[in-house]
Coordinates of N, CA, C and O in Angstrom, one line a residue:
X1 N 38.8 -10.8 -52.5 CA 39.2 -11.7 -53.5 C 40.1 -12.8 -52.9 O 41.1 -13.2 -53.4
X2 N 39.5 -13.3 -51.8 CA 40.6 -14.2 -50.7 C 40.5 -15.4 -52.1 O 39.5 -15.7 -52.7
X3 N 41.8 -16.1 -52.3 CA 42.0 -17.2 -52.5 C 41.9 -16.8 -54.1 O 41.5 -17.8 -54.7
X4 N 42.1 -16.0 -54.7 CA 42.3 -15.1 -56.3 C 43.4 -14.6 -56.6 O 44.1 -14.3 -55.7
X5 N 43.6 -14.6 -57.7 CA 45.0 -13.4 -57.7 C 44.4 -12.3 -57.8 O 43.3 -12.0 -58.0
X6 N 45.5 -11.6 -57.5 CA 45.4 -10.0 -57.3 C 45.7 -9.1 -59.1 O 45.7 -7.9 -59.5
X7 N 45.9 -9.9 -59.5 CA 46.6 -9.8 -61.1 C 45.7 -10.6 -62.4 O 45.4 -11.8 -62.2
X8 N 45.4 -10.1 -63.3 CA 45.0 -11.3 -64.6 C 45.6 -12.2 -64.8 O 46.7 -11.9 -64.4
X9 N 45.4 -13.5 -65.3 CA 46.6 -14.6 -65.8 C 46.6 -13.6 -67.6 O 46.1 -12.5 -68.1
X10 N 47.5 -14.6 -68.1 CA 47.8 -14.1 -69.3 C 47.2 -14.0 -70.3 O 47.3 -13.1 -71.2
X11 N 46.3 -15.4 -70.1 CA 45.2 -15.3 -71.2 C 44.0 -14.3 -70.9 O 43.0 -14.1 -71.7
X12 N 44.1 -13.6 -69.5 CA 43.0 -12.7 -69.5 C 43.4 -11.4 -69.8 O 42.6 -10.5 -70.0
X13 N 44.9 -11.3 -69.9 CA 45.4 -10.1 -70.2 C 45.4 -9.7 -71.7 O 45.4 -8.4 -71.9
X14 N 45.4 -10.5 -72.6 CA 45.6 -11.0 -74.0 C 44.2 -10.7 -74.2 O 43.8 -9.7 -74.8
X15 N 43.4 -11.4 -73.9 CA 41.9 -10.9 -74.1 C 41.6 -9.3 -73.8 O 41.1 -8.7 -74.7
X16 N 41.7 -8.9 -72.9 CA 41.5 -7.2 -72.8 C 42.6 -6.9 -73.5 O 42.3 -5.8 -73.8
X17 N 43.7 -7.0 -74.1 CA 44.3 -6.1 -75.2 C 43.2 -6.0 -76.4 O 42.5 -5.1 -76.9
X18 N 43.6 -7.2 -76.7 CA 42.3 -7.5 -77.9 C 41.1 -6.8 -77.9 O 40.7 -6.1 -78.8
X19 N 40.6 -6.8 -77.1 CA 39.1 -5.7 -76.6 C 39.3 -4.3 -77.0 O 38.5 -3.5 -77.4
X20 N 40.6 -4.1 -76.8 CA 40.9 -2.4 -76.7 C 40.8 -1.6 -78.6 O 41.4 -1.8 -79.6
X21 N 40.1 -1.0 -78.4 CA 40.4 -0.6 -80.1 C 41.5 0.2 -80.4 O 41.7 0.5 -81.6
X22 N 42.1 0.7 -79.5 CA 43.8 1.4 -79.5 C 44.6 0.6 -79.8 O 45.1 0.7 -80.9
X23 N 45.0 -0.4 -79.0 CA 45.6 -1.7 -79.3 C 45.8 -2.5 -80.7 O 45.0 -3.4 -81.1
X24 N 47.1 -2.2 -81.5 CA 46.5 -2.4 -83.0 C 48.0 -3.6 -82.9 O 48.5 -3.7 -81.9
X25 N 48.6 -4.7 -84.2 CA 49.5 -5.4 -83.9 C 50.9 -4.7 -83.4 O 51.6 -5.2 -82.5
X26 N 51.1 -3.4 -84.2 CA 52.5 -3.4 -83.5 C 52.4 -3.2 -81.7 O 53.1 -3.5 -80.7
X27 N 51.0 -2.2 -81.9 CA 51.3 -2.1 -80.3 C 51.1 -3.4 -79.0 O 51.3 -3.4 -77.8
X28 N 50.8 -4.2 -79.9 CA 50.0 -5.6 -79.3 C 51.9 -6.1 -78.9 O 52.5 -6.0 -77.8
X29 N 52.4 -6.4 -79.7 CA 53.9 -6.8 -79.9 C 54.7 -5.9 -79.5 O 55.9 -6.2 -79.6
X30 N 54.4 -4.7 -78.8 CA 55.6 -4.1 -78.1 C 55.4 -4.2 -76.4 O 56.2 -3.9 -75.5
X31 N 54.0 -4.7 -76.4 CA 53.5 -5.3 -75.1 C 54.5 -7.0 -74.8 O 55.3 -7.3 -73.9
X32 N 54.0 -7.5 -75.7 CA 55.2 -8.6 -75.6 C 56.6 -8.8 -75.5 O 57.1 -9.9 -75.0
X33 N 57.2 -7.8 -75.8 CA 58.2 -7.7 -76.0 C 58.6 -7.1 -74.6 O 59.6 -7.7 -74.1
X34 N 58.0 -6.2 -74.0 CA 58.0 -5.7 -72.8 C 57.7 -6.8 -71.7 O 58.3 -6.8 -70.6
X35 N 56.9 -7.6 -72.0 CA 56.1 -8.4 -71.1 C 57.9 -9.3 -70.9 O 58.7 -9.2 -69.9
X36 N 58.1 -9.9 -72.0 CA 59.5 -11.0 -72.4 C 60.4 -10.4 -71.6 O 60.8 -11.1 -70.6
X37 N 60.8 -9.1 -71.7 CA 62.0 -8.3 -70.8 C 61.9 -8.0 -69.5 O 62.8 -7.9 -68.7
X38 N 60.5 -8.0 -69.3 CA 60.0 -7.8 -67.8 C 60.5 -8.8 -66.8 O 61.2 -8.7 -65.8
X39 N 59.5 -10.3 -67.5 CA 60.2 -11.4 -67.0 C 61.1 -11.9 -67.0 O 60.9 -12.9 -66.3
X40 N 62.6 -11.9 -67.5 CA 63.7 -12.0 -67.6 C 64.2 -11.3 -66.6 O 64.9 -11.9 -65.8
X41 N 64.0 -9.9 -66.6 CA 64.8 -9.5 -65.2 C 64.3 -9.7 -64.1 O 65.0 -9.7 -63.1
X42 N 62.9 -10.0 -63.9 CA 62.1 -10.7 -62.7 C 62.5 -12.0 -62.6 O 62.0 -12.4 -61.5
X43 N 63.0 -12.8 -63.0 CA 63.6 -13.7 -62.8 C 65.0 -14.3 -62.2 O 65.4 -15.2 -61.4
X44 N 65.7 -13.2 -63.1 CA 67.2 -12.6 -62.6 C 67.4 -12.4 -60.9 O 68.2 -12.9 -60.1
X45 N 66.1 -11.3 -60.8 CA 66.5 -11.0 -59.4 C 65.5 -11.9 -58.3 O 65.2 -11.7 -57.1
X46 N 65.1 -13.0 -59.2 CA 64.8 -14.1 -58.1 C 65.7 -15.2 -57.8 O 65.6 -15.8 -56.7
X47 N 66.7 -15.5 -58.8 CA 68.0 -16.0 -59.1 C 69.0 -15.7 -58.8 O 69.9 -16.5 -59.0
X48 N 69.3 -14.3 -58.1 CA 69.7 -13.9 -57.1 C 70.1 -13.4 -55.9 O 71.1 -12.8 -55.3
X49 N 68.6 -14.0 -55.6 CA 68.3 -14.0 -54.2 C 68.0 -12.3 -53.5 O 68.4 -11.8 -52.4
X50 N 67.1 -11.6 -54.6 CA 66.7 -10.2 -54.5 C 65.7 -10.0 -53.2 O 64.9 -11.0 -53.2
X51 N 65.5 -9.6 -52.7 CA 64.5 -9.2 -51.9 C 64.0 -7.4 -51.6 O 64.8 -6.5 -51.3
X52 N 62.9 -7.3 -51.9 CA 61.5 -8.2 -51.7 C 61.8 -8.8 -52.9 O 62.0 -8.0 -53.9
X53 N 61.8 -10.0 -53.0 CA 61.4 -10.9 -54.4 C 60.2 -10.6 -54.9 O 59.3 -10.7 -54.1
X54 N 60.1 -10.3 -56.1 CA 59.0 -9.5 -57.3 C 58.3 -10.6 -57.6 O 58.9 -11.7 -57.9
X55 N 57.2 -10.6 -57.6 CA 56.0 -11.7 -58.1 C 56.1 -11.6 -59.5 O 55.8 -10.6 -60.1
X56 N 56.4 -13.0 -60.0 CA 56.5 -12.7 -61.5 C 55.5 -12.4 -62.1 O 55.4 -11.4 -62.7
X57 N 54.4 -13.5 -61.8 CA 52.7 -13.1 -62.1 C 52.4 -11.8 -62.3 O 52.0 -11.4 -63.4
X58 N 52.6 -10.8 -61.1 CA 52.3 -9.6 -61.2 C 53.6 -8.7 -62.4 O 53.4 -7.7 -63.0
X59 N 54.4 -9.2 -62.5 CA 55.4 -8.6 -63.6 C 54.7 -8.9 -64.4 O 54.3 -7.9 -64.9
X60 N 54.3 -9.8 -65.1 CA 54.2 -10.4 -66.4 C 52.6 -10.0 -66.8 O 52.2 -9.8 -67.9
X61 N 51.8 -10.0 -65.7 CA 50.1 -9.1 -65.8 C 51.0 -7.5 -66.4 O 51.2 -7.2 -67.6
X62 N 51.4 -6.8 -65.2 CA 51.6 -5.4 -65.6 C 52.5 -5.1 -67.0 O 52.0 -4.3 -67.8
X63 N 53.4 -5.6 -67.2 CA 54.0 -5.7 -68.4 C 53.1 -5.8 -70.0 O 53.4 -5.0 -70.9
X64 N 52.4 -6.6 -70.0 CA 51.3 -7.0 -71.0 C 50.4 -5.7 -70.9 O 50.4 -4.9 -71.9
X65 N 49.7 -5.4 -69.8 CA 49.0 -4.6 -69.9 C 49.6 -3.0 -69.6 O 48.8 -2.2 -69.2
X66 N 50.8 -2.7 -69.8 CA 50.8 -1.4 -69.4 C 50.9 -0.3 -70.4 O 51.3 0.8 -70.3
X67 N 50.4 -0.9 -71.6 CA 50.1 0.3 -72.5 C 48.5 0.1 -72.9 O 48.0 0.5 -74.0
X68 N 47.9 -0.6 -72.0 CA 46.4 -0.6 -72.5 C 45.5 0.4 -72.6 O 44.3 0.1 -72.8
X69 N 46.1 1.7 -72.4 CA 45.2 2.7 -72.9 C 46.2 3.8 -74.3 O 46.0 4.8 -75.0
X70 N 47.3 2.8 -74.3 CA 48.0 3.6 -75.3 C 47.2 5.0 -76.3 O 46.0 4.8 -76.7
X71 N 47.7 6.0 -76.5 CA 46.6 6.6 -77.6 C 45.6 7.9 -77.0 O 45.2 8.9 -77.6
X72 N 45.6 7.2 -75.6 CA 44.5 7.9 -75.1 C 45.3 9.4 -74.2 O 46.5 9.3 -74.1
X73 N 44.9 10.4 -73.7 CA 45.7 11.7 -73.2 C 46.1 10.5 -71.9 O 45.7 9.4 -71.6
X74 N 47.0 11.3 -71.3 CA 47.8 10.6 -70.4 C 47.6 9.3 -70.1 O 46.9 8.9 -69.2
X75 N 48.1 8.4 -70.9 CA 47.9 6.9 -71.3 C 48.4 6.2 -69.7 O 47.8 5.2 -69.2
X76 N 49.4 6.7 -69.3 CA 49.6 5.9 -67.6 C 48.9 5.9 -67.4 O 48.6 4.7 -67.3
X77 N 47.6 6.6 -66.9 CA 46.8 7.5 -65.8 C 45.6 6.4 -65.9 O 45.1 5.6 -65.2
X78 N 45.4 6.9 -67.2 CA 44.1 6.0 -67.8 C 43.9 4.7 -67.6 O 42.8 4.1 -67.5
X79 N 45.4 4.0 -67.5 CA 45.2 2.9 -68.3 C 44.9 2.3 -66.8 O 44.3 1.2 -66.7
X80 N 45.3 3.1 -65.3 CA 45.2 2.5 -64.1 C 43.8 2.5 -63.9 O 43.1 1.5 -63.6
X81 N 43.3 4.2 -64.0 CA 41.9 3.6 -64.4 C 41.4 2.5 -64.7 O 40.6 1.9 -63.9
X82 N 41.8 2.3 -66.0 CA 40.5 1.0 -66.5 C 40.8 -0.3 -65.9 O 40.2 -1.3 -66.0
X83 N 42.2 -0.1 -64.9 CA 42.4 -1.5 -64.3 C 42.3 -1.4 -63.1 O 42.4 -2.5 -62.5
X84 N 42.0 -0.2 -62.0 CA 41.4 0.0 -61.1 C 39.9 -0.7 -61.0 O 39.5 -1.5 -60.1
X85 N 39.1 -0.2 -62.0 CA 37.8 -0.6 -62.6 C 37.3 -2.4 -62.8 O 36.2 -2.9 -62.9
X86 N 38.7 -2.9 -63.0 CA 38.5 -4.3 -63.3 C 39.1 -4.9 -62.1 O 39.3 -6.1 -62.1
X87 N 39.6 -4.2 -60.9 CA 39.8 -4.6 -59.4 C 41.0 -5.2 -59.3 O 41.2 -6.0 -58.5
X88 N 42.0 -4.9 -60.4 CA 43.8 -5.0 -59.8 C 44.5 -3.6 -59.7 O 45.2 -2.9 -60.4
X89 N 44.1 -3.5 -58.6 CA 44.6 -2.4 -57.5 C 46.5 -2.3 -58.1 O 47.1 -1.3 -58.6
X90 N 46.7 -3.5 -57.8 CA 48.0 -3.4 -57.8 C 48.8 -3.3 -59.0 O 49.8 -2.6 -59.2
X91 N 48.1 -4.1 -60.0 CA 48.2 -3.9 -61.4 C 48.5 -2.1 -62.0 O 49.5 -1.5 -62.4
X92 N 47.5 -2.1 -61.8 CA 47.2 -0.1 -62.3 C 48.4 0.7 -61.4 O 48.7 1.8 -61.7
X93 N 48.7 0.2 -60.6 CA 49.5 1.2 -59.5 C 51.0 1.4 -60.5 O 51.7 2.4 -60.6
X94 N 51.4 0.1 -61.1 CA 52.9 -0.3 -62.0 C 52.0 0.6 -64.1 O 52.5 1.3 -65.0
X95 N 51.3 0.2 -64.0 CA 50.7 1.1 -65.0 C 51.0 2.3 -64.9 O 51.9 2.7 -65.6
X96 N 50.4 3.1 -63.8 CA 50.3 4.2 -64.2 C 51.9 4.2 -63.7 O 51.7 3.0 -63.4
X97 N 52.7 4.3 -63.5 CA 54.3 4.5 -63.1 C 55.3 4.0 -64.4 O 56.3 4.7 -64.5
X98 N 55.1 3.2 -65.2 CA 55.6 3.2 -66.6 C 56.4 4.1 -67.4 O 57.5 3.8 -68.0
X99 N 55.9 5.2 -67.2 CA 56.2 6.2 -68.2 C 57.4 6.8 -67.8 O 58.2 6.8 -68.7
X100 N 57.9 7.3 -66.4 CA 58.6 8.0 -65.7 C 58.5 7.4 -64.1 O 57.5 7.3 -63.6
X101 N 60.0 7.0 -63.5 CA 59.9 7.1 -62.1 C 61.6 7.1 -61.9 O 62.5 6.5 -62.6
X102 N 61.6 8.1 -60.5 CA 62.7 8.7 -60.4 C 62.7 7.7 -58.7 O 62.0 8.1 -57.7
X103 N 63.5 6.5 -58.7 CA 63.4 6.0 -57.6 C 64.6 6.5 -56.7 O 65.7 6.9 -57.2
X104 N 64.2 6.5 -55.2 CA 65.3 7.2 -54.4 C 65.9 6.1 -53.7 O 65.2 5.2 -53.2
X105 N 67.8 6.2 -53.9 CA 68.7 5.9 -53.3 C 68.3 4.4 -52.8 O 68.4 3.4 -53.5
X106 N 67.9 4.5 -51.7 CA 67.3 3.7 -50.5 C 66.2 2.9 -50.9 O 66.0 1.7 -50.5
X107 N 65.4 3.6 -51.7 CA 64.2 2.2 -52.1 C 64.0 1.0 -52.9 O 64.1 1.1 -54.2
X108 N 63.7 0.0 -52.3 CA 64.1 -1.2 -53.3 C 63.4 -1.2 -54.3 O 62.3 -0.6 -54.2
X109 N 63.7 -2.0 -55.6 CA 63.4 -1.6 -57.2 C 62.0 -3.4 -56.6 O 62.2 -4.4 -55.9
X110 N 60.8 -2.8 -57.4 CA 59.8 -3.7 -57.1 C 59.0 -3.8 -58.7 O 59.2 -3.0 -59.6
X111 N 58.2 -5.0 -58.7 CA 57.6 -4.8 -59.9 C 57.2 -3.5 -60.8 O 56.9 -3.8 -62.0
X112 N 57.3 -2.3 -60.3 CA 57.1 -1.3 -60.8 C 58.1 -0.8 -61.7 O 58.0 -0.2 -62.8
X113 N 59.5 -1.1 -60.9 CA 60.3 -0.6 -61.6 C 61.0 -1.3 -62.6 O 61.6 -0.9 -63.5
X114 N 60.7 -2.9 -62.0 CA 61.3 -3.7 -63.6 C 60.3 -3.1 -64.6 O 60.6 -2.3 -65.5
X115 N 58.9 -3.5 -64.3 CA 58.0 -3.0 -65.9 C 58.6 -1.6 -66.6 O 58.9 -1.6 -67.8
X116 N 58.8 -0.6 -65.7 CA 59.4 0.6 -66.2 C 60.3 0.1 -66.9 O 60.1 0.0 -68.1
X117 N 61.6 -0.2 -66.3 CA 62.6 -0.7 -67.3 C 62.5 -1.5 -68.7 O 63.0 -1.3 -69.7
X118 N 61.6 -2.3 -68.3 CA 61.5 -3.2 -69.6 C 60.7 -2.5 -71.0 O 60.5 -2.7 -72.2
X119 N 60.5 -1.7 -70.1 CA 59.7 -0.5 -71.3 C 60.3 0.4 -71.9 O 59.9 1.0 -72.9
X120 N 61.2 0.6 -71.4 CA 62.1 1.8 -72.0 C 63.1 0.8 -72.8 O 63.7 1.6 -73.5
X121 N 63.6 -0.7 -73.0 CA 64.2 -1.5 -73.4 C 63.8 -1.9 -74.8 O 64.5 -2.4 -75.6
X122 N 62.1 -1.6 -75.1 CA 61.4 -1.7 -76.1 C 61.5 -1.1 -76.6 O 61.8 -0.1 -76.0
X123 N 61.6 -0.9 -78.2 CA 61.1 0.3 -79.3 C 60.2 -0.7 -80.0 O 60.7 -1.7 -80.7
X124 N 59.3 -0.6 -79.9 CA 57.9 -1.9 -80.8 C 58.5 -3.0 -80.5 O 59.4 -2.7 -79.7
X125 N 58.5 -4.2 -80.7 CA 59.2 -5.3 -80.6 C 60.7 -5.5 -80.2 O 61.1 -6.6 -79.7
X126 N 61.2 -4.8 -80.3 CA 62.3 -5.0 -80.5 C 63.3 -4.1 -79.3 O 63.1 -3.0 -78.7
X127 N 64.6 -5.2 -79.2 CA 65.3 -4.6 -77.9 C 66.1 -3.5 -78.5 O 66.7 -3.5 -79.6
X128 N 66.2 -2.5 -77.6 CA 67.0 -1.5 -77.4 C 67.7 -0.8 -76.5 O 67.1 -0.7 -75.4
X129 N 69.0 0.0 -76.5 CA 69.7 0.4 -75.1 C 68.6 1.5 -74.9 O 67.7 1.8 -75.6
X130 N 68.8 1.8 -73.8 CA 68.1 3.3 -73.5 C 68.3 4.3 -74.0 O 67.5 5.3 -74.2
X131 N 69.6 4.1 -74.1 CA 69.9 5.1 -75.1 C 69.3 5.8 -76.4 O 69.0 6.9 -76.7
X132 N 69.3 4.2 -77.0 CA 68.9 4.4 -78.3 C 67.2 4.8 -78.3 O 66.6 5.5 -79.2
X133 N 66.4 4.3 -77.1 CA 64.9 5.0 -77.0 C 64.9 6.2 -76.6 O 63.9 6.8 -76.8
X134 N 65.9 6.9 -76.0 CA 65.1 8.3 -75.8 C 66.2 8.8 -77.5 O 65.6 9.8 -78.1
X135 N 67.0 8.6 -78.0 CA 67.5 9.2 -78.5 C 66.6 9.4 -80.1 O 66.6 10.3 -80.9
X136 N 66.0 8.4 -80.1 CA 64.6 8.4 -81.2 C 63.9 9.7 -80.7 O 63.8 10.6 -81.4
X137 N 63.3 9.7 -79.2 CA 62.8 10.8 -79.1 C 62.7 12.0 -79.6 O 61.9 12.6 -80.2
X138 N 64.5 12.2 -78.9 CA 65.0 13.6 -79.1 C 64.8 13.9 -80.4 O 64.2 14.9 -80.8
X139 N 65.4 12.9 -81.3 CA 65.1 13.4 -83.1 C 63.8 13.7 -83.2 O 63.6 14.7 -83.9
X140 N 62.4 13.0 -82.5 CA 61.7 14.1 -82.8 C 61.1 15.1 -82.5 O 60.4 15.9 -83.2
X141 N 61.7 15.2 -81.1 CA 60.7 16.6 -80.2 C 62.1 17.4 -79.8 O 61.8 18.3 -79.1
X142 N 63.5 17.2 -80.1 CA 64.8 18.3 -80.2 C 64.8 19.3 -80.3 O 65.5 20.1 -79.6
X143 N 63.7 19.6 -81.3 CA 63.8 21.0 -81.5 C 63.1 22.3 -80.5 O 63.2 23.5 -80.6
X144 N 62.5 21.4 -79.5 CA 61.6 22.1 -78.5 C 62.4 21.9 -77.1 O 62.5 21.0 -76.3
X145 N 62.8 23.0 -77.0 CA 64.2 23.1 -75.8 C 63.2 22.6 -74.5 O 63.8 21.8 -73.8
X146 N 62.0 22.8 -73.9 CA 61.3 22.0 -73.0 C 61.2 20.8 -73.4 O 61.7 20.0 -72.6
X147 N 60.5 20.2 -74.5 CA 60.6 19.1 -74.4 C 62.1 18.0 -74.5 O 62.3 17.0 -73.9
X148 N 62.8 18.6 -75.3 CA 64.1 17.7 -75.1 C 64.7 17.9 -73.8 O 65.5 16.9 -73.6
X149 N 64.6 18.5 -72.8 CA 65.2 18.7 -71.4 C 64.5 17.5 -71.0 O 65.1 16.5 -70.7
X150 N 63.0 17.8 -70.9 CA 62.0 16.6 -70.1 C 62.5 15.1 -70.6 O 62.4 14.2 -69.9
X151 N 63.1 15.1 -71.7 CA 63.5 14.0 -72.3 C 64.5 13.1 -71.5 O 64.4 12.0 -71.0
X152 N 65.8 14.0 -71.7 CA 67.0 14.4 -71.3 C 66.5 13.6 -69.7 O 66.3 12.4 -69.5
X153 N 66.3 14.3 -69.2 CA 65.9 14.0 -67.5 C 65.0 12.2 -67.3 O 65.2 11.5 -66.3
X154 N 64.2 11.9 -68.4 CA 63.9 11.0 -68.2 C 64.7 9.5 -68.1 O 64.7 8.5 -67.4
X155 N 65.6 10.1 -69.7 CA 66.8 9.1 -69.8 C 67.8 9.6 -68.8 O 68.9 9.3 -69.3
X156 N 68.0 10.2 -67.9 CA 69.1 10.4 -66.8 C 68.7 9.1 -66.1 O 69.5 8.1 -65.9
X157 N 67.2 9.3 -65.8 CA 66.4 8.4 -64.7 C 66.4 7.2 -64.8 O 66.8 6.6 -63.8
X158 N 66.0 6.6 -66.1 CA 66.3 5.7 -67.0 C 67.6 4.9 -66.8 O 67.7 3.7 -66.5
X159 N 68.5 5.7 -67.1 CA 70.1 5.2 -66.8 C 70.1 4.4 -65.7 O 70.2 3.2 -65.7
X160 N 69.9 5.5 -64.5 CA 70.1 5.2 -63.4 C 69.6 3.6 -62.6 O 70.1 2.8 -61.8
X161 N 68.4 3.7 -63.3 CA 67.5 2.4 -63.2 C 68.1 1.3 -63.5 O 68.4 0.4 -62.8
X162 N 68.4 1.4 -64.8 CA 69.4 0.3 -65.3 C 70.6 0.0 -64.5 O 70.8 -1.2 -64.2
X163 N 71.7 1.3 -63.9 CA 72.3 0.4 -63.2 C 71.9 0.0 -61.7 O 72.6 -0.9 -61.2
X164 N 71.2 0.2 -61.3 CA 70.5 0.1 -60.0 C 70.0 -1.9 -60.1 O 70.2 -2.8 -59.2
X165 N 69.3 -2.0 -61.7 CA 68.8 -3.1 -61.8 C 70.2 -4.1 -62.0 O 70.2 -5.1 -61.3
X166 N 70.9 -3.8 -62.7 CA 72.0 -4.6 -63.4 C 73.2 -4.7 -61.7 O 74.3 -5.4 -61.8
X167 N 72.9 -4.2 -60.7 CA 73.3 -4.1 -60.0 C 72.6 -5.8 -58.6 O 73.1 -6.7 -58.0
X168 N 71.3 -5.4 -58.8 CA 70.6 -6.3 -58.8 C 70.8 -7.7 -58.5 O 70.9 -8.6 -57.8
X169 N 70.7 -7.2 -59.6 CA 70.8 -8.8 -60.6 C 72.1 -9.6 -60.6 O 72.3 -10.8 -60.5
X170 N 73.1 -8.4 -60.6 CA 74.8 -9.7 -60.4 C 74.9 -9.5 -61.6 O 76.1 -9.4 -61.7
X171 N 74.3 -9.2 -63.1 CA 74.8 -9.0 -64.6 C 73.9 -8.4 -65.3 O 72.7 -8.3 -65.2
X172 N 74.8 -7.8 -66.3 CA 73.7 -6.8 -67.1 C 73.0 -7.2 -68.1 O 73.1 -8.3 -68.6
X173 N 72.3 -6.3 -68.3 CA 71.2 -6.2 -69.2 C 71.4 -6.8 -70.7 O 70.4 -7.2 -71.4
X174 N 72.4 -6.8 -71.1 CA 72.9 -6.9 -72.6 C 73.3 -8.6 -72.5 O 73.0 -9.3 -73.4
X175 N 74.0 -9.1 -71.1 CA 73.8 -10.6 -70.9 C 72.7 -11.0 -71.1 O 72.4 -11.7 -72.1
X176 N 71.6 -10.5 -69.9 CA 70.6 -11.4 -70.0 C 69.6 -11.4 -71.0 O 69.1 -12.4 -71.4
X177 N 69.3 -10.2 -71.6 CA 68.6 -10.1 -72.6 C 68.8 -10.4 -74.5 O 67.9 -10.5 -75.3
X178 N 70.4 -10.3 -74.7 CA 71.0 -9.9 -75.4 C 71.4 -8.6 -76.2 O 70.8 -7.5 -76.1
X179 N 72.2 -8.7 -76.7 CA 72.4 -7.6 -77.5 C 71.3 -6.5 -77.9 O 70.3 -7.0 -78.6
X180 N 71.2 -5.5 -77.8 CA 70.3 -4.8 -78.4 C 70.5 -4.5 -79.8 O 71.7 -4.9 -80.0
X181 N 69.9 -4.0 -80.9 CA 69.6 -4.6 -82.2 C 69.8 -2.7 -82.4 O 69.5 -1.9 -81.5
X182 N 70.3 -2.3 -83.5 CA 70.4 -1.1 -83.2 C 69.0 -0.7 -83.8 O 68.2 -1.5 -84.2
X183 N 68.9 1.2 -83.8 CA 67.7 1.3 -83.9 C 67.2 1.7 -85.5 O 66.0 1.8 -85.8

């Protein structure tokens, strides 16, 4: 693909949501919203002076598209699939990592990890602490002492990301994005 991107532009990413019949408006708009948060902090840490500096392109492809198999059994998994399939390698790799990633100490936060973040910042449209997303969870899956642990551990992870990113960046999350909206 010498002299291509390695990523969709936007308008091609917007066209395969649309394609998708999982993809309905709210979930179309929590892609956006994701996509909006993604690049904001990809921009931050180009503003910066972060290195490796994060390809926004590639933020703003993976972002959009990282719930394109929403619905489906292990929706990360899938969704790299179907974008392995359409030949962004790189794309699918921040897909499928979305859901959960426990980055170590030492490794620098890359497009993978802003999209992660910016996703856990979402509840449908709308901004939220992390807190307040897994804590929706817990109210519904609490009662299942494995699943609220798994939970529990994700928002540890979660946390941590945040300050790792807000770290970053030189300012946090609540600056640059604003206030989160309660839930």
């Amino acid at each position: 693909r010498l002299g291509f991107l390695d990523h969709p532009d936007r308008e091609e990413c917007e066209t395969l949501l649309a394609s998708m019949p999982n993809i309905n408006e709210r979930g179309l708009a929590h892609c956006r919203a994701v996509e909006r948060f993604a690049s904001a902090m990809a921009g931050a840490l180009l503003r910066a002076g972060y290195e490796p500096a994060p390809d926004p392109g590639l933020v703003s492809a993976a972002a959009l598209l990282h719930d394109v198999a929403k619905g489906l059994p292990n929706h990360e998994l899938e969704g790299g699939r179907i974008l392995d399939g359409l030949g962004f390698p790189r794309v699918a790799r921040i897909v499928e990592a979305h859901r959960d990633i426990d980055l170590p100490a030492e490794a620098p936060l890359t497009e993978r990890e802003i999209v992660y973040l910016a996703d856990k910042l979402a509840q449908g449209p709308h901004l939220v602490s992390v807190e307040e997303r897994f804590e929706a969870k817990l109210r519904l899956h609490g009662h299942d002492p494995e699943a609220a642990a798994a939970i529990r551990g994700r928002m540890a992870r979660a946390l941590r990301m945040r300050t790792r990113m807000e770290t970053a960046m030189g300012l946090d999350l609540e600056k640059l994005l604003g206030r989160p909206k309660p839930a």
